[in-house]
Coordinates of C-alpha atoms in Angstrom, one line a residue:
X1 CA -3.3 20.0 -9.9
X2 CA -0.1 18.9 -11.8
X3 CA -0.3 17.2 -15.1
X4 CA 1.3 13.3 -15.4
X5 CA 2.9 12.6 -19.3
X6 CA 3.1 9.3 -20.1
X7 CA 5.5 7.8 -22.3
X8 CA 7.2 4.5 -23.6
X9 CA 9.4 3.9 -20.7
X10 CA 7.2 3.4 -17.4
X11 CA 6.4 6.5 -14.8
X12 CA 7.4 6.5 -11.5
X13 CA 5.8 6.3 -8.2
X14 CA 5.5 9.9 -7.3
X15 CA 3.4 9.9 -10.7
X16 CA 1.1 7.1 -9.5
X17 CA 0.2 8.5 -6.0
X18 CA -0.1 11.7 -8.1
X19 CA -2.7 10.2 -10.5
X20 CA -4.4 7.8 -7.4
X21 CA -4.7 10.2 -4.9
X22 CA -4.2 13.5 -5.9
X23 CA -6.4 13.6 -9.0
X24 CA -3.4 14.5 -11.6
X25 CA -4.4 15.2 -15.2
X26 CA -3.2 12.3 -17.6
X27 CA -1.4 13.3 -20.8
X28 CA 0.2 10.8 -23.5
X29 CA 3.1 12.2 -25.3
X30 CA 3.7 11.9 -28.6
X31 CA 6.3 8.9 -28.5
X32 CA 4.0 7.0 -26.8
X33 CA 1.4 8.0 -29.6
X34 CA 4.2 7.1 -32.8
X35 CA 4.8 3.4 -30.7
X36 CA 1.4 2.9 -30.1
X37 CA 0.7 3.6 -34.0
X38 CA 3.7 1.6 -34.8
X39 CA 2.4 -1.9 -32.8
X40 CA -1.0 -1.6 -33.9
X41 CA 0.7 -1.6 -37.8
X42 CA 2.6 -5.3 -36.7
X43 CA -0.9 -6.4 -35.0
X44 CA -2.9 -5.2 -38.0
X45 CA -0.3 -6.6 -40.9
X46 CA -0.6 -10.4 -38.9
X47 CA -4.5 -10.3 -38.4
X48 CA -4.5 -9.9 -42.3
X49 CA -2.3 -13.4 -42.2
X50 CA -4.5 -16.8 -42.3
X51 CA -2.2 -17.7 -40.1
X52 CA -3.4 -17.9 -36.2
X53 CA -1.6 -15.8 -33.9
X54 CA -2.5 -16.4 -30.2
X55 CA -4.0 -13.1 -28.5
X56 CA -5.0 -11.5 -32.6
X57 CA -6.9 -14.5 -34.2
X58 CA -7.4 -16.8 -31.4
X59 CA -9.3 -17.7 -28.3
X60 CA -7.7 -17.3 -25.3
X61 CA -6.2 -19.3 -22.0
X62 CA -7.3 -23.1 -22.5
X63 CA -9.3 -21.8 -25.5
X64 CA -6.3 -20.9 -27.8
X65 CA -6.6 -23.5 -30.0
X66 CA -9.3 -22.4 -31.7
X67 CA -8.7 -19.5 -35.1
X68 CA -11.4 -16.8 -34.9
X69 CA -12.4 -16.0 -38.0
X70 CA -12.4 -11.7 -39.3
X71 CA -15.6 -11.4 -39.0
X72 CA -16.0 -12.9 -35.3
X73 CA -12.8 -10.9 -33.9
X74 CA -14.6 -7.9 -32.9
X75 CA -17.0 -9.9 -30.4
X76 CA -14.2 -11.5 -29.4
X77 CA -12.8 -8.8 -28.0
X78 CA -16.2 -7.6 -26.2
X79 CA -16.6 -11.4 -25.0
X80 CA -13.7 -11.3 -23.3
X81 CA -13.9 -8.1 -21.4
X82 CA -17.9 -9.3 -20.6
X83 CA -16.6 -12.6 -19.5
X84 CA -13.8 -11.8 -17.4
X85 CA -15.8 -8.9 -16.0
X86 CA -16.7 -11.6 -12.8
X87 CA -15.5 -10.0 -9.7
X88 CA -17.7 -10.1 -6.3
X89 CA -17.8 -8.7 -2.9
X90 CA -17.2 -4.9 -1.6
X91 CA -15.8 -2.4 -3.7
X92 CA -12.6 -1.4 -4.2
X93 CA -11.7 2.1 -2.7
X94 CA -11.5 4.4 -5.9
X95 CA -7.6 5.5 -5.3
X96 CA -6.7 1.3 -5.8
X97 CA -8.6 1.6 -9.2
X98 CA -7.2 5.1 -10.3
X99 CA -3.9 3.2 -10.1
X100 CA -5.1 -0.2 -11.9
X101 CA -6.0 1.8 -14.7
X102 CA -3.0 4.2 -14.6
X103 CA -0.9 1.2 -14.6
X104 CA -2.4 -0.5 -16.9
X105 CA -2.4 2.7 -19.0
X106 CA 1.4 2.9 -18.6
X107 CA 1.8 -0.4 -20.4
X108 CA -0.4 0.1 -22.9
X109 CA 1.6 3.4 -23.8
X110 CA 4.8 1.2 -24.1
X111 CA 4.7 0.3 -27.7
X112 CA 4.8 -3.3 -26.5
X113 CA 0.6 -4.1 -26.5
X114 CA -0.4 -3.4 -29.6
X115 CA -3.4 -1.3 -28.6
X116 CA -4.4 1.9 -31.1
X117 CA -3.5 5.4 -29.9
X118 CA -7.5 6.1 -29.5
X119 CA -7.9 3.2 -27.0
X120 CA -4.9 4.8 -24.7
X121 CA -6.6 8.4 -25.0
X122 CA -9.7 6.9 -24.2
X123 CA -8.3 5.4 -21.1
X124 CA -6.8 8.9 -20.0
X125 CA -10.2 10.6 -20.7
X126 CA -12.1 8.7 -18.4
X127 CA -9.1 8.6 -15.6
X128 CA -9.3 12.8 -15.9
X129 CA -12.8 12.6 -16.4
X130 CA -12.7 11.7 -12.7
X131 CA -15.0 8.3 -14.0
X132 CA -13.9 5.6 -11.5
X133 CA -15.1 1.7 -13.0
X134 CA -16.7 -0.8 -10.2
X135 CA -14.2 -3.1 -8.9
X136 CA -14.9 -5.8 -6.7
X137 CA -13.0 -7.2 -3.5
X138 CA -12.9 -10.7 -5.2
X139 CA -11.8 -12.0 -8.9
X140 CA -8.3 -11.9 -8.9
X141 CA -5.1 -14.7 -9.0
X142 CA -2.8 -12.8 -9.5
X143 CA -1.7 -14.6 -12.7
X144 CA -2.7 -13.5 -16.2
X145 CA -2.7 -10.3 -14.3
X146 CA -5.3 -9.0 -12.1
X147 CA -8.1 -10.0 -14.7
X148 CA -11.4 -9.7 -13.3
X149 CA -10.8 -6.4 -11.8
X150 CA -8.9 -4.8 -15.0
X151 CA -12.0 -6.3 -16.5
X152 CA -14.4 -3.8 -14.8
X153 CA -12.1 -1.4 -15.7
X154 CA -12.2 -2.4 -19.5
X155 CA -16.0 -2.4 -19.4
X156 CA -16.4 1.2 -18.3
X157 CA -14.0 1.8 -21.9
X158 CA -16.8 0.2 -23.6
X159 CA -19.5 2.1 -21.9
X160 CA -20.9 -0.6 -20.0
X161 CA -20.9 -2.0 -16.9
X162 CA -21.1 0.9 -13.6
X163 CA -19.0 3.0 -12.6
X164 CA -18.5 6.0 -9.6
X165 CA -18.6 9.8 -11.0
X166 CA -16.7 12.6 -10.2
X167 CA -19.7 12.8 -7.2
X168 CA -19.1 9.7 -5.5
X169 CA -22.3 8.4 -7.1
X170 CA -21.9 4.7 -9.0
X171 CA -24.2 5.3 -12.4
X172 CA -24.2 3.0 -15.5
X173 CA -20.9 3.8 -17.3
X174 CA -22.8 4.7 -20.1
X175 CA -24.7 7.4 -19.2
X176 CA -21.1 9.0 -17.7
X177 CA -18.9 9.2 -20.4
X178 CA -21.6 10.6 -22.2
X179 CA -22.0 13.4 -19.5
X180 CA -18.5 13.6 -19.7
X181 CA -18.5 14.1 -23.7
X182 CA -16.3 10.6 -24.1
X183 CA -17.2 7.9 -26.4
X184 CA -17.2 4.4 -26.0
X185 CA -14.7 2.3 -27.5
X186 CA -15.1 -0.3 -30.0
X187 CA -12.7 -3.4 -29.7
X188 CA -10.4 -4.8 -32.5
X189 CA -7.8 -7.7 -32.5
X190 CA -5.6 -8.2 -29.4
X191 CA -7.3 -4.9 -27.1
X192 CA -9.7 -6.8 -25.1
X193 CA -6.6 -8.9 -23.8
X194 CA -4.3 -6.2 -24.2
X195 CA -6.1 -4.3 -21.4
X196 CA -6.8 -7.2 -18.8
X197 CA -3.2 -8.8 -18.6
X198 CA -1.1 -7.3 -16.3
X199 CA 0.0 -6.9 -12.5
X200 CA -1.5 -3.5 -12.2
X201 CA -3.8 -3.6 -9.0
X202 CA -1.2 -5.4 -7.7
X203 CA 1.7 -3.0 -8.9
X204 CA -1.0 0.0 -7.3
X205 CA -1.8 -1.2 -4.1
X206 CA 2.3 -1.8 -3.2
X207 CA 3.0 1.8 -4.7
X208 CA 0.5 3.2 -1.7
X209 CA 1.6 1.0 1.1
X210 CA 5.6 2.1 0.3
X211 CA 4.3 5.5 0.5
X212 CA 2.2 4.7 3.7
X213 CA 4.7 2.6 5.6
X214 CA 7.5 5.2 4.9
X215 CA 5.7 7.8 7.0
X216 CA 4.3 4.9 9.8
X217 CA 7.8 3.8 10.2
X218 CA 9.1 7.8 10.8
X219 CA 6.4 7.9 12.9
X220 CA 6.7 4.3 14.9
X221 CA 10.1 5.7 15.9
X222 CA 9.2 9.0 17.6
X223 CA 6.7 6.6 19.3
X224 CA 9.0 4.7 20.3
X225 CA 11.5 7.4 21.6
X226 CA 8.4 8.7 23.7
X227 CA 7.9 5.2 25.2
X228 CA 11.9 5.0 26.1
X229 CA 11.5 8.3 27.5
X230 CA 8.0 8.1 29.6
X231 CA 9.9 4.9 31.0
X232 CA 13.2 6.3 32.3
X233 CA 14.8 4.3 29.9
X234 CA 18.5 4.8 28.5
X235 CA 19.6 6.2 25.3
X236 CA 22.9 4.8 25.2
X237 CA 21.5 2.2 23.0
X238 CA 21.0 4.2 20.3
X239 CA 24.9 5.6 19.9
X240 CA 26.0 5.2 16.2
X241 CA 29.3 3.5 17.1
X242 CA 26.6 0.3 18.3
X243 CA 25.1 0.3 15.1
X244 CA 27.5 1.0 13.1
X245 CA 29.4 -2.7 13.8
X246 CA 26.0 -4.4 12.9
X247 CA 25.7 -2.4 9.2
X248 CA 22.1 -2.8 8.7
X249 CA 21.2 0.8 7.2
X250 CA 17.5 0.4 8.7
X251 CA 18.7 -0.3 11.9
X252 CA 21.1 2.9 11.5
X253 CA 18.3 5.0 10.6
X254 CA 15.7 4.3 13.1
X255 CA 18.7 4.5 15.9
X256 CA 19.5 8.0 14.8
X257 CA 15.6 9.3 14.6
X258 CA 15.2 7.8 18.1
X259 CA 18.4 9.6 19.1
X260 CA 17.8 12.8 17.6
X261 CA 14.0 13.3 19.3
X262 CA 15.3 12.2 22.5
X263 CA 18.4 15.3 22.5
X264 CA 17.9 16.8 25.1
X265 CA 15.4 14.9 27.5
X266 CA 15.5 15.0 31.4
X267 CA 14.0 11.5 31.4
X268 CA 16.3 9.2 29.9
X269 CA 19.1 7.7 31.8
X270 CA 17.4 7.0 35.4
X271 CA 17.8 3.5 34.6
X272 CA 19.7 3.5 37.8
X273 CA 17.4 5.3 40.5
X274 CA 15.6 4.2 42.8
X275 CA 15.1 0.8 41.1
X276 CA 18.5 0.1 39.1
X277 CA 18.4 -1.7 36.2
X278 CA 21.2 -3.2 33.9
X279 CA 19.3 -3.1 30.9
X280 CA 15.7 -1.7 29.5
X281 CA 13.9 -4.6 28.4
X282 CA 14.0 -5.5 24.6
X283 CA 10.6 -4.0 23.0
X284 CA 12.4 -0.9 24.5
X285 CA 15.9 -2.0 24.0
X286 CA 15.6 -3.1 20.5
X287 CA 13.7 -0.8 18.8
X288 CA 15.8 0.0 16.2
X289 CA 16.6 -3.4 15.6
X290 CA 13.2 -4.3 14.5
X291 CA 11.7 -1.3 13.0
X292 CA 15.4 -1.0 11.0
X293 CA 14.5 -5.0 9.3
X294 CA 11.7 -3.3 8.3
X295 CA 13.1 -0.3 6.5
X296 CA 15.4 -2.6 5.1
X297 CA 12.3 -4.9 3.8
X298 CA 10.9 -1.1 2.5
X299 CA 14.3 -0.8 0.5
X300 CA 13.6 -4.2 -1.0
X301 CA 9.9 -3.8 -1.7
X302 CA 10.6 -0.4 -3.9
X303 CA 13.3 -2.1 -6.0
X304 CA 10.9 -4.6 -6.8
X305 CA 8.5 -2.0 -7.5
X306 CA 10.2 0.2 -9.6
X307 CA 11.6 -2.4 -11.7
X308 CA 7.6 -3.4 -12.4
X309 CA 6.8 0.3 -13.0
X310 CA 9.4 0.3 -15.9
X311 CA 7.9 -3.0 -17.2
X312 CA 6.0 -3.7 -19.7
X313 CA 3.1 -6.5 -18.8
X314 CA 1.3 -8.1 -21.2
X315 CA 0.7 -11.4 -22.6
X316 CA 1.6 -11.8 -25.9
X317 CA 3.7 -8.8 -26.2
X318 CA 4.6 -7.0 -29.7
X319 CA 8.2 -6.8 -30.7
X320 CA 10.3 -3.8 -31.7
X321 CA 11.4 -6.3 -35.3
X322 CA 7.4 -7.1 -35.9
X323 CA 7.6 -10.5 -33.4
X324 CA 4.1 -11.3 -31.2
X325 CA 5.5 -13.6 -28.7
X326 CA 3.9 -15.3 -25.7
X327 CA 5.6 -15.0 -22.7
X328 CA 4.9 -15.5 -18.5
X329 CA 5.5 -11.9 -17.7
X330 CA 1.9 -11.3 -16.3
X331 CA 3.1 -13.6 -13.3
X332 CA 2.3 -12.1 -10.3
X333 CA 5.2 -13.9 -8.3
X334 CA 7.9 -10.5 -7.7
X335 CA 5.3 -8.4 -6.5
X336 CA 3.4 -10.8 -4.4
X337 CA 6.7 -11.9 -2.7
X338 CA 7.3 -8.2 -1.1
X339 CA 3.4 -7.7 -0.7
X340 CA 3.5 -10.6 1.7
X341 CA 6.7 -9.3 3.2
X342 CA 6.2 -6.4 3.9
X343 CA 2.8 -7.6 5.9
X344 CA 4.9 -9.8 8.4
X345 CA 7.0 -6.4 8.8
X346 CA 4.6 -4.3 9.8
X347 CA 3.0 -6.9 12.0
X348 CA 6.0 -7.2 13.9
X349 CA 6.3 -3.3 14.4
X350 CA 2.9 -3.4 15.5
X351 CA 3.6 -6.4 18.0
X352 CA 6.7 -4.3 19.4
X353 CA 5.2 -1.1 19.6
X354 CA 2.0 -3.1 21.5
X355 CA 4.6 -4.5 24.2
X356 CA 5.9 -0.9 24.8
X357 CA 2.4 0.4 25.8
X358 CA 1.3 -2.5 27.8
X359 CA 4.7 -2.1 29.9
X360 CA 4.2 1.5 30.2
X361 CA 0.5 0.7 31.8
X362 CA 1.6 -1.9 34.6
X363 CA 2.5 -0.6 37.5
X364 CA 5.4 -3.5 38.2
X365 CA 7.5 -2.6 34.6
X366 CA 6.6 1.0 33.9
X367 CA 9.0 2.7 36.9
X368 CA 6.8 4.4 38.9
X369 CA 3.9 5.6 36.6
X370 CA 0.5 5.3 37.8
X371 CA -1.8 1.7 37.0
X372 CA -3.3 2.2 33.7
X373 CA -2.0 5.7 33.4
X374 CA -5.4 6.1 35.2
X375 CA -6.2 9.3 37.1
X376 CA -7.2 7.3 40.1
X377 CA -6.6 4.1 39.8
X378 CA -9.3 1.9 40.9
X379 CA -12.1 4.0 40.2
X380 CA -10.2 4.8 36.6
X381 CA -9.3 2.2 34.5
X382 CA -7.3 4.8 32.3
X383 CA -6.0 3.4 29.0
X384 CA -6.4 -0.8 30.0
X385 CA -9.0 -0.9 27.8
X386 CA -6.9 0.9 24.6
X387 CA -4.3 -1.7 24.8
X388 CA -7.1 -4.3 24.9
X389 CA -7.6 -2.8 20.9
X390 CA -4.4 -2.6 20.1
X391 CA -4.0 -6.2 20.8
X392 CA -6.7 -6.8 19.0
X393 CA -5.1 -5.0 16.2
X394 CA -1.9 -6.9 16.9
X395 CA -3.4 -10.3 16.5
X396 CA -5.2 -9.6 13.4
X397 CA -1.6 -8.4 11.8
X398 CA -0.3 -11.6 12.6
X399 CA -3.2 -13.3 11.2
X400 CA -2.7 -11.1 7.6
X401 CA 1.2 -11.8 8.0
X402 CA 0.2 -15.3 6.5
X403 CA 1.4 -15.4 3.0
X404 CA -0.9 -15.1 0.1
X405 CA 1.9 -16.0 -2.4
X406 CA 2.2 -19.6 -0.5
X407 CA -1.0 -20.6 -2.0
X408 CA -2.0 -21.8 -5.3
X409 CA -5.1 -22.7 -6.5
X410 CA -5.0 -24.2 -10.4
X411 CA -7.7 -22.3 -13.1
X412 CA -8.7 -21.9 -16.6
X413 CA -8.6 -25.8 -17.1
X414 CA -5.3 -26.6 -15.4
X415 CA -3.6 -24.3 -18.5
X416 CA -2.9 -21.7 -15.9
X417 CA -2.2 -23.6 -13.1
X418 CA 0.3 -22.2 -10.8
X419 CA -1.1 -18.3 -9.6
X420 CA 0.6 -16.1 -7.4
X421 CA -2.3 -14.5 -5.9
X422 CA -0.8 -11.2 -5.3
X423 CA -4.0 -9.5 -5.2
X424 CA -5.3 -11.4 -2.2
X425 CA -1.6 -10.2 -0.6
X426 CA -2.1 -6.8 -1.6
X427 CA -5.9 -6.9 -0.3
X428 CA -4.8 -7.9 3.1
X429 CA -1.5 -5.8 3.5
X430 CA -3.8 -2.5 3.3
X431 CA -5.8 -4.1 6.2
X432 CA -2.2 -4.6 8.0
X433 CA -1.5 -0.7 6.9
X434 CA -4.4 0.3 8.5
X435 CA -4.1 -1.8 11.6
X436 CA -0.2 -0.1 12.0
X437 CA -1.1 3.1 12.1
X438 CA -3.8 2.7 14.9
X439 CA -1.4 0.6 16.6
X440 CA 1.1 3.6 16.4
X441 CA -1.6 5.7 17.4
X442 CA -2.5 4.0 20.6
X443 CA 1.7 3.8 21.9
X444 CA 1.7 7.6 21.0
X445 CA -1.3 8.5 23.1
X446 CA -0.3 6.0 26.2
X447 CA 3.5 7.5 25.7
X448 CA 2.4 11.3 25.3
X449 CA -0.1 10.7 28.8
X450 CA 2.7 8.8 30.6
X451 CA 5.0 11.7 30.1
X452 CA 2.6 13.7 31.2
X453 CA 2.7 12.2 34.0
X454 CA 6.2 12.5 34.7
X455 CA 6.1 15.5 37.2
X456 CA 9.6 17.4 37.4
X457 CA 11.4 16.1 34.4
X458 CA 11.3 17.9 31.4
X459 CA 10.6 15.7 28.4
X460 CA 13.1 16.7 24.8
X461 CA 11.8 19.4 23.2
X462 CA 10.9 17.1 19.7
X463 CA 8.6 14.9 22.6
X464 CA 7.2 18.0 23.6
X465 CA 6.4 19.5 19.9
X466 CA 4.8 16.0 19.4
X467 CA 2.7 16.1 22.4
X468 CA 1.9 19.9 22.0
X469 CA 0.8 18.5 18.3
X470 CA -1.2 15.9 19.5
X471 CA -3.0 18.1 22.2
X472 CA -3.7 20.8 18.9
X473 CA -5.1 17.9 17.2
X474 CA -8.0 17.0 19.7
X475 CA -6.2 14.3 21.9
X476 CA -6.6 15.4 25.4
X477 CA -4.2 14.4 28.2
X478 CA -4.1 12.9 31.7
X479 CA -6.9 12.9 33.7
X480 CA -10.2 11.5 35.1
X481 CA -11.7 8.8 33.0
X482 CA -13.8 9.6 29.8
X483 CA -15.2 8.5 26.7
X484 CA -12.1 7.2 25.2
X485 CA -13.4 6.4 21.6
X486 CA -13.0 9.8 20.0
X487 CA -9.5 10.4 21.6
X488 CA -8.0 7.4 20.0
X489 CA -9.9 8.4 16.6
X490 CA -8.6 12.1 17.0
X491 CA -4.9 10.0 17.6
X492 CA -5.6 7.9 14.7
X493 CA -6.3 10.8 12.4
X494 CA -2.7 12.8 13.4
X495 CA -0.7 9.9 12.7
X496 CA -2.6 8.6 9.5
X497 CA -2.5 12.8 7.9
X498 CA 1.8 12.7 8.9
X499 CA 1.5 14.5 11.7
X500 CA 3.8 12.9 14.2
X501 CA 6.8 13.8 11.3
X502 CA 5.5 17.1 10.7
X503 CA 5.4 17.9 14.3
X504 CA 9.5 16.3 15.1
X505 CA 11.0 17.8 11.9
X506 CA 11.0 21.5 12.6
X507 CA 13.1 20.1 15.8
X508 CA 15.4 17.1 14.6
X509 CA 15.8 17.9 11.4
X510 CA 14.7 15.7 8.7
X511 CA 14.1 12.4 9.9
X512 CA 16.1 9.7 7.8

């Protein structure tokens, strides 16, 4: 387990999935310390003023027009944190709230927040402490950042509320930092806010899917080269000189991946046997094409995010030359955009990869193969009932595909009312995530059986490593009908854990 410093300038997003998933140790180092001790002076030196600064001696949202008085800051500050502590519905899987706090964490260490060095420390302690706060499904807009569930979060700083231990087990908050030797926080001027105003969950949640989608889209292109393949198809299509005079670098990319698993195949190029062909048909044909927008919606989606993992969210936000200034930077807008994006993407990879099975289980399109890939068809139905799911997976894609950041629902007495609701998109594109890589999962088991099934021609030997992999991994191959549940979980599994890459690479090379 590797060890993640924060400091003044943002972290990257090998450092979230490190801290999300991986269970990194937190550290602060000492510049973040001197700028966090340096804000909390400026917030500190204006709370003494009589005059009201919003966020240090006010109320808040559609309540800022009202000056707290010292002796009422305090509760303030708890009040807050209590109130906005209103989410509802499931929980929220514990590596999405690892990174909402990290996030929120790597703000707060900016110098920008005005939050004491303690309050950060505390927030590290509980993060390696392995104390995960209850989140809930519902409670965010997306605007005035992700504020009911970095709420939750805030709660468990102040020992109340519930959170999940290191065992999995959800416990008053109280009783586990206690366990864990941590002590509770006590809230002055500006924290409460300080730690509920920014994009974080968000911010997390797109950090993950990047990750995810990277491998799925690696993956959805050896899938694909095994569909081309199991169907006779041509590789001509994928020569570099095609691609090269429509300069998409995603389309380039997924051309040469497809290429380079299909060197050396016995399969491809009997376009023009025994039923010629001019051309394979376009889920087939234009592969690259699609999957390529894609990467090139990828290559957008991680500028966005790295420019918000160097940011600096908060609403007001302290000054390096002693200025607290409001400002609109908690918007959810940038990230929301690509959240949505990035789910019509993947939903039409998923519809294209869906259209390569279903031609390679028809008897009429899928050159010779047997009905259903079924053993004997008629008394085996084979895989008609897989594509069935991933249809079902399909439509649900295209159902998420519907932006999030379209809608707008007004709040807080129509003083924040325009939201981005960049939660809701994040929410949904993990659903689409999911849904891809069991659609991926379903073309590589019908595209692994239907070469198979292809007696006398020997498949390229990155299409065999995959389907020797796959085998390895529990998925069995042609034959008699059976219960087909557990195969398509096993399938699931190997593409989710990376294993169609880690299976080609040895091969191909590194696959771009």
């Amino acid at each position: 387990m590797h060890t993640v410093v924060v400091g003044t300038s943002g972290v990257t997003a090998s450092d979230v999935l490190a801290v999300a998933r991986e269970g990194a140790r937190i550290e602060l180092s000492g510049e973040a310390v001197a700028a966090l001790a340096a804000a909390r002076e400026i917030v500190d030196a204006l709370a003494a003023k009589p005059e009201p600064v919003y966020g240090v001696s006010t109320g808040f949202g559609a309540l800022a027009t009202r000056h707290i008085s010292p002796e009422l800051r305090a509760q303030l500050q708890r009040n807050i944190v209590r109130s906005h502590a209103a989410g509802m519905g499931p929980h929220v899987e514990r590596e999405v709230v690892r990174a909402l706090m990290f996030l929120r964490l790597k703000t707060v260490c900016s110098g920008h927040t005005g939050v004491r060095p303690e309050v950060a420390q505390t927030m590290a302690d509980i993060l390696n402490a392995g104390i995960t706060p209850v989140v809930h499904e519902y409670g965010s807009l997306g605007c005035s950042g992700d504020l009911a569930p970095l709420s939750h979060c805030a709660l468990t700083l102040m020992g109340e509320g519930d959170a999940e231990g290191p065992d999995g087990v959800v416990r008053p908050a109280g009783e586990l930092l206690a366990e864990a030797g941590i002590t509770p926080v006590e809230l002055r001027e500006k924290e409460g806010l300080a730690l509920l105003n920014g994009t974080d969950g968000m911010l997390g949640m797109l950090v993950m899917a990047l990750a995810d989608l990277e491998t799925l889209y690696k993956s959805a292109d050896v899938s694909a080269a095994l569909s081309l393949e199991a169907l006779l198809g041509t590789d001509k299509v994928l020569a570099p000189e095609l691609h090269a005079i429509r300069p998409h670098p995603g389309q380039s990319a997924s051309a040469a991946n497809m290429l380079a698993v299909l060197k050396g195949s016995e399969l491809t190029g009997h376009h023009q046997d025994d039923a010629p062909r001019v051309q394979d048909a376009y889920s087939v044909r234009c592969a690259p094409q699609v999957a390529g927008a894609g990467r090139d919606t990828l290559a957008h989606a991680r500028t966005v995010a790295e420019r918000e993992l160097a940011a600096a969210v908060d609403n007001p936000v302290v000054l390096p030359d002693g200025r607290v200034e409001s400002n609109g930077n908690f918007h959810g807008a940038p990230v929301a955009y690509v959240l949505d994006f990035l789910a019509i993407a993947a939903a039409d990879l998923g519809s294209i990869a869906e259209r390569r099975t279903d031609r390679l289980l028809d008897k009429n399109r899928s050159h010779g193969l047997p009905p259903f890939l079924a053993d004997d068809a008629g008394v085996d139905s084979g895989l008609m009932i897989a594509q069935y799911t991933q249809a079902a997976l399909v439509s649900e894609m295209k159902r998420l595909a519907v932006p999030a950041s379209a809608d707008s629902i007004p709040s807080s007495a129509m003083q924040e009312d325009h939201v981005s609701m960049g939660w809701s998109a994040a929410r949904k594109l993990r659903t689409s995530v999911d849904n891809l890589t069991r659609i991926v999962a379903i073309e590589l088991y019908a595209a692994t059986r239907a070469i198979e099934l292809r007696e006398g021609l020997t498949p390229a030997p990155a299409s065999r490593a995959v389907i020797d992999a796959v085998r390895a991994a529990g998925v069995q191959g042609p034959g008699p009908d059976r219960f087909l549940a557990p195969d398509l979980e096993a399938a699931d599994a190997f593409v989710r854990a990376g294993g169609v890459v880690a299976a080609v690479e040895p091969v191909t090379g590194p696959l771009a």
